[in-house]
JSON list of C-alpha atoms and ligand atoms in Angstrom, two decimals:
[
{"chain": "A", "resi": 1, "resn": "MET", "atom": "CA", "xyz": [0.01, 0.05, 0.06]},
{"chain": "A", "resi": 2, "resn": "HIS", "atom": "CA", "xyz": [1.27, 3.52, -0.74]},
{"chain": "A", "resi": 3, "resn": "GLU", "atom": "CA", "xyz": [2.01, 6.07, 1.81]},
{"chain": "A", "resi": 4, "resn": "ILE", "atom": "CA", "xyz": [-0.65, 8.83, 2.31]},
{"chain": "A", "resi": 5, "resn": "VAL", "atom": "CA", "xyz": [0.86, 11.90, 0.61]},
{"chain": "A", "resi": 6, "resn": "ALA", "atom": "CA", "xyz": [0.24, 15.54, 1.29]},
{"chain": "A", "resi": 7, "resn": "ARG", "atom": "CA", "xyz": [-2.57, 17.19, -0.44]},
{"chain": "A", "resi": 8, "resn": "PHE", "atom": "CA", "xyz": [-2.56, 20.85, -1.63]},
{"chain": "A", "resi": 9, "resn": "SER", "atom": "CA", "xyz": [-5.53, 23.17, -2.25]},
{"chain": "A", "resi": 10, "resn": "GLN", "atom": "CA", "xyz": [-5.94, 25.25, -5.41]},
{"chain": "A", "resi": 11, "resn": "GLU", "atom": "CA", "xyz": [-6.01, 28.23, -2.94]},
{"chain": "A", "resi": 12, "resn": "GLN", "atom": "CA", "xyz": [-2.51, 27.28, -1.58]},
{"chain": "A", "resi": 13, "resn": "VAL", "atom": "CA", "xyz": [-1.27, 26.97, -5.25]},
{"chain": "A", "resi": 14, "resn": "ASP", "atom": "CA", "xyz": [-2.72, 30.32, -6.21]},
{"chain": "A", "resi": 15, "resn": "GLU", "atom": "CA", "xyz": [-1.11, 31.94, -3.24]},
{"chain": "A", "resi": 16, "resn": "LEU", "atom": "CA", "xyz": [2.34, 30.39, -4.16]},
{"chain": "A", "resi": 17, "resn": "ASN", "atom": "CA", "xyz": [1.98, 31.51, -7.79]},
{"chain": "A", "resi": 18, "resn": "SER", "atom": "CA", "xyz": [1.11, 35.00, -6.52]},
{"chain": "A", "resi": 19, "resn": "ARG", "atom": "CA", "xyz": [4.23, 35.63, -4.42]},
{"chain": "A", "resi": 20, "resn": "ILE", "atom": "CA", "xyz": [6.90, 33.19, -5.92]},
{"chain": "A", "resi": 21, "resn": "THR", "atom": "CA", "xyz": [8.13, 34.34, -9.43]},
{"chain": "A", "resi": 22, "resn": "THR", "atom": "CA", "xyz": [11.81, 33.29, -9.80]},
{"chain": "A", "resi": 23, "resn": "ALA", "atom": "CA", "xyz": [13.21, 29.83, -10.34]},
{"chain": "A", "resi": 24, "resn": "GLU", "atom": "CA", "xyz": [15.48, 30.26, -7.19]},
{"chain": "A", "resi": 25, "resn": "GLU", "atom": "CA", "xyz": [12.48, 31.23, -4.93]},
{"chain": "A", "resi": 26, "resn": "ALA", "atom": "CA", "xyz": [10.53, 28.21, -6.20]},
{"chain": "A", "resi": 27, "resn": "LEU", "atom": "CA", "xyz": [13.25, 25.82, -5.50]},
{"chain": "A", "resi": 28, "resn": "GLU", "atom": "CA", "xyz": [14.02, 27.28, -2.17]},
{"chain": "A", "resi": 29, "resn": "TRP", "atom": "CA", "xyz": [10.33, 26.84, -1.36]},
{"chain": "A", "resi": 30, "resn": "ALA", "atom": "CA", "xyz": [10.41, 23.29, -2.35]},
{"chain": "A", "resi": 31, "resn": "SER", "atom": "CA", "xyz": [13.66, 22.74, -0.36]},
{"chain": "A", "resi": 32, "resn": "ASP", "atom": "CA", "xyz": [12.22, 24.17, 2.80]},
{"chain": "A", "resi": 33, "resn": "ASN", "atom": "CA", "xyz": [8.72, 22.73, 2.62]},
{"chain": "A", "resi": 34, "resn": "LEU", "atom": "CA", "xyz": [8.89, 19.37, 0.65]},
{"chain": "A", "resi": 35, "resn": "HIS", "atom": "CA", "xyz": [12.26, 17.93, 0.75]},
{"chain": "A", "resi": 36, "resn": "PRO", "atom": "CA", "xyz": [13.00, 14.93, 0.88]},
{"chain": "A", "resi": 37, "resn": "ARG", "atom": "CA", "xyz": [9.56, 14.13, -0.47]},
{"chain": "A", "resi": 38, "resn": "VAL", "atom": "CA", "xyz": [10.24, 16.19, -3.63]},
{"chain": "A", "resi": 39, "resn": "ALA", "atom": "CA", "xyz": [12.47, 15.30, -6.63]},
{"chain": "A", "resi": 40, "resn": "LYS", "atom": "CA", "xyz": [13.44, 16.42, -9.97]},
{"chain": "A", "resi": 41, "resn": "ALA", "atom": "CA", "xyz": [12.67, 14.33, -13.06]},
{"chain": "A", "resi": 42, "resn": "SER", "atom": "CA", "xyz": [15.44, 14.78, -15.43]},
{"chain": "A", "resi": 43, "resn": "SER", "atom": "CA", "xyz": [15.91, 13.71, -19.05]},
{"chain": "A", "resi": 44, "resn": "PHE", "atom": "CA", "xyz": [19.30, 15.51, -19.41]},
{"chain": "A", "resi": 45, "resn": "GLY", "atom": "CA", "xyz": [18.23, 18.10, -21.78]},
{"chain": "A", "resi": 46, "resn": "ALA", "atom": "CA", "xyz": [19.43, 21.72, -21.82]},
{"chain": "A", "resi": 47, "resn": "GLU", "atom": "CA", "xyz": [16.72, 22.65, -19.23]},
{"chain": "A", "resi": 48, "resn": "ASP", "atom": "CA", "xyz": [17.57, 19.93, -16.97]},
{"chain": "A", "resi": 49, "resn": "ALA", "atom": "CA", "xyz": [21.17, 21.10, -16.95]},
{"chain": "A", "resi": 50, "resn": "VAL", "atom": "CA", "xyz": [20.11, 24.47, -15.73]},
{"chain": "A", "resi": 51, "resn": "ILE", "atom": "CA", "xyz": [17.66, 23.28, -13.01]},
{"chain": "A", "resi": 52, "resn": "MET", "atom": "CA", "xyz": [19.92, 20.68, -11.61]},
{"chain": "A", "resi": 53, "resn": "ASP", "atom": "CA", "xyz": [22.58, 23.33, -11.23]},
{"chain": "A", "resi": 54, "resn": "LEU", "atom": "CA", "xyz": [20.25, 25.69, -9.47]},
{"chain": "A", "resi": 55, "resn": "MET", "atom": "CA", "xyz": [18.98, 22.86, -7.12]},
{"chain": "A", "resi": 56, "resn": "VAL", "atom": "CA", "xyz": [22.34, 21.57, -6.06]},
{"chain": "A", "resi": 57, "resn": "LYS", "atom": "CA", "xyz": [23.45, 25.25, -5.25]},
{"chain": "A", "resi": 58, "resn": "ILE", "atom": "CA", "xyz": [20.24, 25.65, -3.00]},
{"chain": "A", "resi": 59, "resn": "ASN", "atom": "CA", "xyz": [20.24, 22.11, -1.49]},
{"chain": "A", "resi": 60, "resn": "PRO", "atom": "CA", "xyz": [22.98, 19.59, -2.20]},
{"chain": "A", "resi": 61, "resn": "ASP", "atom": "CA", "xyz": [20.77, 16.85, -0.94]},
{"chain": "A", "resi": 62, "resn": "PHE", "atom": "CA", "xyz": [17.87, 17.52, -3.37]},
{"chain": "A", "resi": 63, "resn": "ARG", "atom": "CA", "xyz": [16.83, 14.28, -5.04]},
{"chain": "A", "resi": 64, "resn": "PHE", "atom": "CA", "xyz": [16.88, 13.48, -8.78]},
{"chain": "A", "resi": 65, "resn": "PHE", "atom": "CA", "xyz": [15.55, 10.70, -10.79]},
{"chain": "A", "resi": 66, "resn": "THR", "atom": "CA", "xyz": [15.45, 9.77, -14.54]},
{"chain": "A", "resi": 67, "resn": "LEU", "atom": "CA", "xyz": [13.74, 7.18, -16.72]},
{"chain": "A", "resi": 68, "resn": "ASP", "atom": "CA", "xyz": [15.80, 4.64, -18.51]},
{"chain": "A", "resi": 69, "resn": "THR", "atom": "CA", "xyz": [13.44, 3.54, -21.24]},
{"chain": "A", "resi": 70, "resn": "GLY", "atom": "CA", "xyz": [15.98, 1.10, -22.77]},
{"chain": "A", "resi": 71, "resn": "ARG", "atom": "CA", "xyz": [16.07, 3.14, -25.81]},
{"chain": "A", "resi": 72, "resn": "LEU", "atom": "CA", "xyz": [18.21, 6.26, -24.73]},
{"chain": "A", "resi": 73, "resn": "PRO", "atom": "CA", "xyz": [20.96, 7.61, -26.76]},
{"chain": "A", "resi": 74, "resn": "GLN", "atom": "CA", "xyz": [24.62, 6.90, -25.65]},
{"chain": "A", "resi": 75, "resn": "GLU", "atom": "CA", "xyz": [25.13, 10.80, -25.26]},
{"chain": "A", "resi": 76, "resn": "THR", "atom": "CA", "xyz": [22.42, 10.80, -22.58]},
{"chain": "A", "resi": 77, "resn": "CYS", "atom": "CA", "xyz": [23.97, 7.94, -20.68]},
{"chain": "A", "resi": 78, "resn": "ASP", "atom": "CA", "xyz": [27.27, 9.71, -20.91]},
{"chain": "A", "resi": 79, "resn": "ILE", "atom": "CA", "xyz": [25.99, 13.01, -19.51]},
{"chain": "A", "resi": 80, "resn": "MET", "atom": "CA", "xyz": [24.14, 11.29, -16.59]},
{"chain": "A", "resi": 81, "resn": "ASP", "atom": "CA", "xyz": [27.54, 9.95, -15.33]},
{"chain": "A", "resi": 82, "resn": "ILE", "atom": "CA", "xyz": [29.26, 13.28, -15.92]},
{"chain": "A", "resi": 83, "resn": "VAL", "atom": "CA", "xyz": [26.62, 15.22, -13.92]},
{"chain": "A", "resi": 84, "resn": "ARG", "atom": "CA", "xyz": [26.75, 12.60, -11.16]},
{"chain": "A", "resi": 85, "resn": "LYS", "atom": "CA", "xyz": [30.35, 12.90, -10.83]},
{"chain": "A", "resi": 86, "resn": "LYS", "atom": "CA", "xyz": [30.44, 16.78, -11.01]},
{"chain": "A", "resi": 87, "resn": "TYR", "atom": "CA", "xyz": [27.87, 17.35, -8.35]},
{"chain": "A", "resi": 88, "resn": "ASN", "atom": "CA", "xyz": [28.63, 14.10, -6.30]},
{"chain": "A", "resi": 89, "resn": "ILE", "atom": "CA", "xyz": [24.86, 13.32, -6.32]},
{"chain": "A", "resi": 90, "resn": "SER", "atom": "CA", "xyz": [22.80, 10.18, -6.59]},
{"chain": "A", "resi": 91, "resn": "ILE", "atom": "CA", "xyz": [20.52, 9.90, -9.56]},
{"chain": "A", "resi": 92, "resn": "GLU", "atom": "CA", "xyz": [17.61, 7.44, -9.09]},
{"chain": "A", "resi": 93, "resn": "VAL", "atom": "CA", "xyz": [17.32, 5.54, -12.37]},
{"chain": "A", "resi": 94, "resn": "LEU", "atom": "CA", "xyz": [13.87, 4.10, -12.96]},
{"chain": "A", "resi": 95, "resn": "PHE", "atom": "CA", "xyz": [13.31, 1.18, -15.33]},
{"chain": "A", "resi": 96, "resn": "PRO", "atom": "CA", "xyz": [10.23, 0.03, -17.01]},
{"chain": "A", "resi": 97, "resn": "ASP", "atom": "CA", "xyz": [8.55, -3.36, -15.90]},
{"chain": "A", "resi": 98, "resn": "ALA", "atom": "CA", "xyz": [10.42, -6.08, -17.82]},
{"chain": "A", "resi": 99, "resn": "LYS", "atom": "CA", "xyz": [7.15, -8.20, -18.34]},
{"chain": "A", "resi": 100, "resn": "GLU", "atom": "CA", "xyz": [5.31, -5.16, -19.82]},
{"chain": "A", "resi": 101, "resn": "VAL", "atom": "CA", "xyz": [8.07, -4.42, -22.17]},
{"chain": "A", "resi": 102, "resn": "GLU", "atom": "CA", "xyz": [8.62, -7.98, -23.26]},
{"chain": "A", "resi": 103, "resn": "GLU", "atom": "CA", "xyz": [4.84, -8.47, -23.92]},
{"chain": "A", "resi": 104, "resn": "MET", "atom": "CA", "xyz": [4.57, -5.34, -25.95]},
{"chain": "A", "resi": 105, "resn": "VAL", "atom": "CA", "xyz": [7.75, -6.01, -28.05]},
{"chain": "A", "resi": 106, "resn": "ASN", "atom": "CA", "xyz": [6.67, -9.57, -28.66]},
{"chain": "A", "resi": 107, "resn": "ALA", "atom": "CA", "xyz": [3.18, -8.53, -29.79]},
{"chain": "A", "resi": 108, "resn": "LYS", "atom": "CA", "xyz": [4.04, -5.53, -31.82]},
{"chain": "A", "resi": 109, "resn": "GLY", "atom": "CA", "xyz": [7.76, -5.43, -32.57]},
{"chain": "A", "resi": 110, "resn": "MET", "atom": "CA", "xyz": [10.86, -3.47, -31.47]},
{"chain": "A", "resi": 111, "resn": "ASN", "atom": "CA", "xyz": [9.93, -0.36, -33.43]},
{"chain": "A", "resi": 112, "resn": "LEU", "atom": "CA", "xyz": [6.10, -0.32, -32.97]},
{"chain": "A", "resi": 113, "resn": "PHE", "atom": "CA", "xyz": [6.16, 3.40, -32.40]},
{"chain": "A", "resi": 114, "resn": "TYR", "atom": "CA", "xyz": [6.57, 4.12, -36.05]},
{"chain": "A", "resi": 115, "resn": "ASP", "atom": "CA", "xyz": [3.42, 2.19, -36.93]},
{"chain": "A", "resi": 116, "resn": "SER", "atom": "CA", "xyz": [0.74, 4.23, -35.24]},
{"chain": "A", "resi": 117, "resn": "VAL", "atom": "CA", "xyz": [0.27, 7.07, -32.75]},
{"chain": "A", "resi": 118, "resn": "GLU", "atom": "CA", "xyz": [-1.64, 4.44, -30.68]},
{"chain": "A", "resi": 119, "resn": "ASN", "atom": "CA", "xyz": [1.50, 2.21, -30.62]},
{"chain": "A", "resi": 120, "resn": "ARG", "atom": "CA", "xyz": [3.81, 5.12, -29.91]},
{"chain": "A", "resi": 121, "resn": "LYS", "atom": "CA", "xyz": [1.62, 6.15, -26.89]},
{"chain": "A", "resi": 122, "resn": "LEU", "atom": "CA", "xyz": [1.71, 2.48, -25.64]},
{"chain": "A", "resi": 123, "resn": "CYS", "atom": "CA", "xyz": [5.44, 2.46, -25.70]},
{"chain": "A", "resi": 124, "resn": "CYS", "atom": "CA", "xyz": [5.77, 5.87, -23.91]},
{"chain": "A", "resi": 125, "resn": "GLU", "atom": "CA", "xyz": [3.22, 4.66, -21.47]},
{"chain": "A", "resi": 126, "resn": "ILE", "atom": "CA", "xyz": [5.03, 1.30, -20.67]},
{"chain": "A", "resi": 127, "resn": "ARG", "atom": "CA", "xyz": [8.60, 2.63, -20.70]},
{"chain": "A", "resi": 128, "resn": "LYS", "atom": "CA", "xyz": [8.06, 6.20, -19.30]},
{"chain": "A", "resi": 129, "resn": "VAL", "atom": "CA", "xyz": [4.56, 6.86, -17.70]},
{"chain": "A", "resi": 130, "resn": "HIS", "atom": "CA", "xyz": [4.29, 3.63, -15.55]},
{"chain": "A", "resi": 131, "resn": "PRO", "atom": "CA", "xyz": [7.72, 3.94, -13.90]},
{"chain": "A", "resi": 132, "resn": "MET", "atom": "CA", "xyz": [7.13, 7.58, -13.43]},
{"chain": "A", "resi": 133, "resn": "ASN", "atom": "CA", "xyz": [3.78, 6.91, -11.70]},
{"chain": "A", "resi": 134, "resn": "ARG", "atom": "CA", "xyz": [5.36, 4.49, -9.30]},
{"chain": "A", "resi": 135, "resn": "MET", "atom": "CA", "xyz": [7.92, 7.19, -8.33]},
{"chain": "A", "resi": 136, "resn": "LEU", "atom": "CA", "xyz": [5.47, 9.91, -7.99]},
{"chain": "A", "resi": 137, "resn": "ASP", "atom": "CA", "xyz": [3.26, 7.83, -5.76]},
{"chain": "A", "resi": 138, "resn": "THR", "atom": "CA", "xyz": [5.95, 8.22, -3.11]},
{"chain": "A", "resi": 139, "resn": "LEU", "atom": "CA", "xyz": [6.38, 11.96, -3.41]},
{"chain": "A", "resi": 140, "resn": "ASP", "atom": "CA", "xyz": [4.51, 15.23, -2.27]},
{"chain": "A", "resi": 141, "resn": "GLY", "atom": "CA", "xyz": [5.97, 17.10, -5.21]},
{"chain": "A", "resi": 142, "resn": "TRP", "atom": "CA", "xyz": [8.07, 16.95, -8.39]},
{"chain": "A", "resi": 143, "resn": "ILE", "atom": "CA", "xyz": [10.11, 19.45, -10.31]},
{"chain": "A", "resi": 144, "resn": "THR", "atom": "CA", "xyz": [10.18, 19.65, -14.06]},
{"chain": "A", "resi": 145, "resn": "GLY", "atom": "CA", "xyz": [12.06, 21.62, -16.68]},
{"chain": "A", "resi": 146, "resn": "LEU", "atom": "CA", "xyz": [8.95, 22.63, -18.60]},
{"chain": "A", "resi": 147, "resn": "ARG", "atom": "CA", "xyz": [9.02, 25.84, -20.46]},
{"chain": "A", "resi": 148, "resn": "ARG", "atom": "CA", "xyz": [5.86, 27.60, -21.85]},
{"chain": "A", "resi": 149, "resn": "LYS", "atom": "CA", "xyz": [7.57, 28.28, -25.21]},
{"chain": "A", "resi": 150, "resn": "GLN", "atom": "CA", "xyz": [8.21, 24.55, -25.97]},
{"chain": "A", "resi": 151, "resn": "THR", "atom": "CA", "xyz": [4.74, 23.88, -27.17]},
{"chain": "A", "resi": 152, "resn": "LYS", "atom": "CA", "xyz": [1.29, 25.01, -27.55]},
{"chain": "A", "resi": 153, "resn": "LEU", "atom": "CA", "xyz": [0.19, 22.34, -24.98]},
{"chain": "A", "resi": 154, "resn": "ARG", "atom": "CA", "xyz": [2.17, 24.16, -22.28]},
{"chain": "A", "resi": 155, "resn": "GLN", "atom": "CA", "xyz": [0.74, 27.64, -22.57]},
{"chain": "A", "resi": 156, "resn": "ASP", "atom": "CA", "xyz": [-1.34, 27.54, -19.44]},
{"chain": "A", "resi": 157, "resn": "VAL", "atom": "CA", "xyz": [1.26, 25.96, -17.17]},
{"chain": "A", "resi": 158, "resn": "THR", "atom": "CA", "xyz": [2.20, 27.89, -14.04]},
{"chain": "A", "resi": 159, "resn": "VAL", "atom": "CA", "xyz": [5.25, 27.66, -11.68]},
{"chain": "A", "resi": 160, "resn": "PHE", "atom": "CA", "xyz": [3.13, 25.76, -9.16]},
{"chain": "A", "resi": 161, "resn": "GLN", "atom": "CA", "xyz": [0.44, 23.35, -10.31]},
{"chain": "A", "resi": 162, "resn": "LEU", "atom": "CA", "xyz": [-1.83, 20.69, -8.69]},
{"chain": "A", "resi": 163, "resn": "ASP", "atom": "CA", "xyz": [-0.98, 17.39, -10.37]},
{"chain": "A", "resi": 164, "resn": "HIS", "atom": "CA", "xyz": [-4.38, 15.76, -10.36]},
{"chain": "A", "resi": 165, "resn": "SER", "atom": "CA", "xyz": [-3.07, 12.79, -12.16]},
{"chain": "A", "resi": 166, "resn": "HIS", "atom": "CA", "xyz": [-0.87, 11.87, -9.28]},
{"chain": "A", "resi": 167, "resn": "GLY", "atom": "CA", "xyz": [-2.97, 12.41, -6.16]},
{"chain": "A", "resi": 168, "resn": "GLY", "atom": "CA", "xyz": [-2.99, 16.12, -5.95]},
{"chain": "A", "resi": 169, "resn": "ILE", "atom": "CA", "xyz": [0.77, 16.37, -5.31]},
{"chain": "A", "resi": 170, "resn": "LEU", "atom": "CA", "xyz": [2.55, 19.54, -6.34]},
{"chain": "A", "resi": 171, "resn": "LYS", "atom": "CA", "xyz": [4.23, 19.91, -9.75]},
{"chain": "A", "resi": 172, "resn": "ILE", "atom": "CA", "xyz": [6.81, 22.69, -9.72]},
{"chain": "A", "resi": 173, "resn": "ASN", "atom": "CA", "xyz": [7.97, 24.21, -13.09]},
{"chain": "A", "resi": 174, "resn": "PRO", "atom": "CA", "xyz": [10.60, 26.73, -11.90]},
{"chain": "A", "resi": 175, "resn": "ILE", "atom": "CA", "xyz": [11.69, 27.85, -15.49]},
{"chain": "A", "resi": 176, "resn": "ILE", "atom": "CA", "xyz": [8.35, 27.90, -17.08]},
{"chain": "A", "resi": 177, "resn": "ASP", "atom": "CA", "xyz": [8.88, 31.53, -18.17]},
{"chain": "A", "resi": 178, "resn": "TRP", "atom": "CA", "xyz": [12.53, 31.19, -19.43]},
{"chain": "A", "resi": 179, "resn": "SER", "atom": "CA", "xyz": [13.38, 31.59, -23.12]},
{"chain": "A", "resi": 180, "resn": "TRP", "atom": "CA", "xyz": [15.67, 29.20, -25.03]},
{"chain": "A", "resi": 181, "resn": "ASP", "atom": "CA", "xyz": [18.31, 32.08, -25.10]},
{"chain": "A", "resi": 182, "resn": "GLN", "atom": "CA", "xyz": [18.15, 32.34, -21.22]},
{"chain": "A", "resi": 183, "resn": "ILE", "atom": "CA", "xyz": [18.83, 28.55, -20.98]},
{"chain": "A", "resi": 184, "resn": "GLN", "atom": "CA", "xyz": [21.71, 28.63, -23.33]},
{"chain": "A", "resi": 185, "resn": "ASP", "atom": "CA", "xyz": [23.30, 31.79, -21.64]},
{"chain": "A", "resi": 186, "resn": "TYR", "atom": "CA", "xyz": [23.06, 30.16, -18.27]},
{"chain": "A", "resi": 187, "resn": "ILE", "atom": "CA", "xyz": [24.74, 27.04, -19.43]},
{"chain": "A", "resi": 188, "resn": "LYS", "atom": "CA", "xyz": [27.60, 29.06, -21.05]},
{"chain": "A", "resi": 189, "resn": "LYS", "atom": "CA", "xyz": [27.93, 31.41, -18.20]},
{"chain": "A", "resi": 190, "resn": "ASN", "atom": "CA", "xyz": [28.22, 28.74, -15.61]},
{"chain": "A", "resi": 191, "resn": "SER", "atom": "CA", "xyz": [30.29, 26.28, -17.81]},
{"chain": "A", "resi": 192, "resn": "LEU", "atom": "CA", "xyz": [27.72, 23.63, -17.24]},
{"chain": "A", "resi": 193, "resn": "PRO", "atom": "CA", "xyz": [28.35, 19.95, -18.68]},
{"chain": "A", "resi": 194, "resn": "TYR", "atom": "CA", "xyz": [25.55, 19.32, -21.12]},
{"chain": "A", "resi": 195, "resn": "ASN", "atom": "CA", "xyz": [24.32, 16.62, -23.54]},
{"chain": "A", "resi": 196, "resn": "ARG", "atom": "CA", "xyz": [26.49, 16.67, -26.49]},
{"chain": "A", "resi": 197, "resn": "LEU", "atom": "CA", "xyz": [23.37, 16.06, -28.78]},
{"chain": "A", "resi": 198, "resn": "LEU", "atom": "CA", "xyz": [22.58, 19.80, -28.21]},
{"chain": "A", "resi": 199, "resn": "ASP", "atom": "CA", "xyz": [25.57, 20.60, -30.43]},
{"chain": "A", "resi": 200, "resn": "LYS", "atom": "CA", "xyz": [24.15, 18.37, -33.04]},
{"chain": "A", "resi": 201, "resn": "GLY", "atom": "CA", "xyz": [20.95, 20.25, -33.29]},
{"chain": "A", "resi": 202, "resn": "TYR", "atom": "CA", "xyz": [18.86, 18.32, -30.78]},
{"chain": "A", "resi": 203, "resn": "SER", "atom": "CA", "xyz": [16.88, 21.03, -29.00]},
{"chain": "A", "resi": 204, "resn": "SER", "atom": "CA", "xyz": [14.73, 18.53, -27.20]},
{"chain": "A", "resi": 205, "resn": "ILE", "atom": "CA", "xyz": [16.18, 15.11, -26.05]},
{"chain": "A", "resi": 206, "resn": "GLY", "atom": "CA", "xyz": [14.38, 11.84, -25.72]},
{"chain": "A", "resi": 207, "resn": "CYS", "atom": "CA", "xyz": [14.71, 8.30, -26.85]},
{"chain": "A", "resi": 208, "resn": "GLU", "atom": "CA", "xyz": [17.08, 7.68, -29.76]},
{"chain": "A", "resi": 209, "resn": "PRO", "atom": "CA", "xyz": [14.65, 6.26, -32.30]},
{"chain": "A", "resi": 210, "resn": "CYS", "atom": "CA", "xyz": [12.10, 9.00, -31.59]},
{"chain": "A", "resi": 211, "resn": "THR", "atom": "CA", "xyz": [14.15, 12.16, -31.57]},
{"chain": "A", "resi": 212, "resn": "ARG", "atom": "CA", "xyz": [16.23, 13.88, -34.30]},
{"chain": "A", "resi": 213, "resn": "PRO", "atom": "CA", "xyz": [17.84, 17.26, -34.85]},
{"chain": "A", "resi": 214, "resn": "ILE", "atom": "CA", "xyz": [15.73, 20.19, -35.86]},
{"chain": "A", "resi": 215, "resn": "LYS", "atom": "CA", "xyz": [16.25, 22.48, -38.86]},
{"chain": "A", "resi": 216, "resn": "LEU", "atom": "CA", "xyz": [16.70, 26.20, -38.70]},
{"chain": "A", "resi": 217, "resn": "GLY", "atom": "CA", "xyz": [13.30, 27.83, -38.02]},
{"chain": "A", "resi": 218, "resn": "GLU", "atom": "CA", "xyz": [11.58, 24.59, -36.87]},
{"chain": "A", "resi": 219, "resn": "ASP", "atom": "CA", "xyz": [9.66, 24.47, -33.55]},
{"chain": "A", "resi": 220, "resn": "LEU", "atom": "CA", "xyz": [12.03, 23.43, -30.78]},
{"chain": "A", "resi": 221, "resn": "ARG", "atom": "CA", "xyz": [10.15, 20.20, -30.29]},
{"chain": "A", "resi": 222, "resn": "ALA", "atom": "CA", "xyz": [9.80, 19.35, -33.94]},
{"chain": "A", "resi": 223, "resn": "GLY", "atom": "CA", "xyz": [12.53, 16.65, -33.65]},
{"chain": "A", "resi": 224, "resn": "ARG", "atom": "CA", "xyz": [10.34, 14.61, -31.14]},
{"chain": "A", "resi": 225, "resn": "TRP", "atom": "CA", "xyz": [8.27, 11.91, -32.92]},
{"chain": "A", "resi": 226, "resn": "TRP", "atom": "CA", "xyz": [8.91, 13.78, -36.20]},
{"chain": "A", "resi": 227, "resn": "TRP", "atom": "CA", "xyz": [6.76, 11.40, -38.28]},
{"chain": "A", "resi": 228, "resn": "GLU", "atom": "CA", "xyz": [3.62, 12.45, -36.42]},
{"chain": "A", "resi": 229, "resn": "GLN", "atom": "CA", "xyz": [1.50, 15.37, -37.22]},
{"chain": "A", "resi": 230, "resn": "GLY", "atom": "CA", "xyz": [-0.52, 17.64, -34.89]},
{"chain": "A", "resi": 231, "resn": "GLU", "atom": "CA", "xyz": [-0.26, 19.06, -31.39]},
{"chain": "A", "resi": 232, "resn": "HIS", "atom": "CA", "xyz": [-0.58, 15.79, -29.52]},
{"chain": "A", "resi": 233, "resn": "LYS", "atom": "CA", "xyz": [3.12, 15.23, -29.42]},
{"chain": "A", "resi": 234, "resn": "GLU", "atom": "CA", "xyz": [3.74, 14.61, -25.67]},
{"chain": "A", "resi": 235, "resn": "CYS", "atom": "CA", "xyz": [4.81, 11.32, -24.14]},
{"chain": "A", "resi": 236, "resn": "GLY", "atom": "CA", "xyz": [2.09, 11.40, -21.36]},
{"chain": "A", "resi": 237, "resn": "LEU", "atom": "CA", "xyz": [4.17, 12.56, -18.52]},
{"chain": "A", "resi": 238, "resn": "HIS", "atom": "CA", "xyz": [2.80, 16.00, -18.61]},
{"chain": "A", "resi": 239, "resn": "ILE", "atom": "CA", "xyz": [-0.80, 15.33, -19.47]},
{"chain": "A", "resi": 240, "resn": "GLU", "atom": "CA", "xyz": [-3.59, 15.17, -16.98]},
{"chain": "A", "resi": 241, "resn": "ARG", "atom": "CA", "xyz": [-5.58, 12.06, -17.46]},
{"chain": "A", "resi": 242, "resn": "LYS", "atom": "CA", "xyz": [-6.74, 8.95, -15.73]},
{"chain": "A", "resi": 243, "resn": "ARG", "atom": "CA", "xyz": [-4.16, 6.29, -14.89]},
{"chain": "A", "resi": 244, "resn": "THR", "atom": "CA", "xyz": [-3.88, 3.08, -16.67]},
{"chain": "A", "resi": 245, "resn": "ASP", "atom": "CA", "xyz": [-1.34, 1.17, -14.49]},
{"chain": "B", "resi": 1, "resn": "SF4", "atom": "S1", "xyz": [9.96, 8.05, -26.93]},
{"chain": "B", "resi": 1, "resn": "SF4", "atom": "FE1", "xyz": [9.90, 6.37, -28.37]},
{"chain": "B", "resi": 1, "resn": "SF4", "atom": "S2", "xyz": [11.15, 4.71, -27.71]},
{"chain": "B", "resi": 1, "resn": "SF4", "atom": "FE2", "xyz": [10.91, 6.18, -25.96]},
{"chain": "B", "resi": 1, "resn": "SF4", "atom": "S3", "xyz": [9.14, 5.38, -24.81]},
{"chain": "B", "resi": 1, "resn": "SF4", "atom": "FE3", "xyz": [8.23, 6.90, -26.31]},
{"chain": "B", "resi": 1, "resn": "SF4", "atom": "S4", "xyz": [7.87, 5.63, -28.10]},
{"chain": "B", "resi": 1, "resn": "SF4", "atom": "FE4", "xyz": [9.03, 4.29, -26.87]}
]
């Protein structure tokens, strides 16, 4: 049975959003009020490099976790170890349920995601969403690297949000208002290690078979599931809906 987690009211969330505006303030609040039942979900993209650096400066004991989908690029595995050693931190690596992956691959093939949106969502569900749900069940809040400018689906996101899909825990998006230029400036100014795929044109980094570099002028997330059309291009981690696990 899961531990009972703290619940937050919309009034509390509104109050936090009205007085906390900077990334540092949001992270300080999380450290003072939620640690150690709060953690940063990291996929080791540019935004994650910035937030992890801010977090370690505020609280070296902040918790970090990542999802090893089994299909990550080598560059992401490399940066994971570089970051772990640089900050001397633990990174909790979550794996999908082996049986679920086995059944999916045996029924639909290794590269099922190219066959249909339904298959792609199933793969994301099993390799990302289910392990993430298991982690979030143990937390009072989680920290993301979402930015409003990344996609139309993120236009209404605020720094603090109630995460209704995960029992009303807090979802904290400290850099929601940051621009891509701000992210790049912070990385350069602080000489942060970053995922080498960024230098190859990958503005958003995900699984190897589902991510490619973007061309000049393309949307920053155009390289994710590039063969799909429309605005539904999210893996499910940031969409409010009923759980299936
Ligand atoms: S991004 Fe691609 S490989 Fe990764 S979980 Fe989703 S569909 Fe599967």
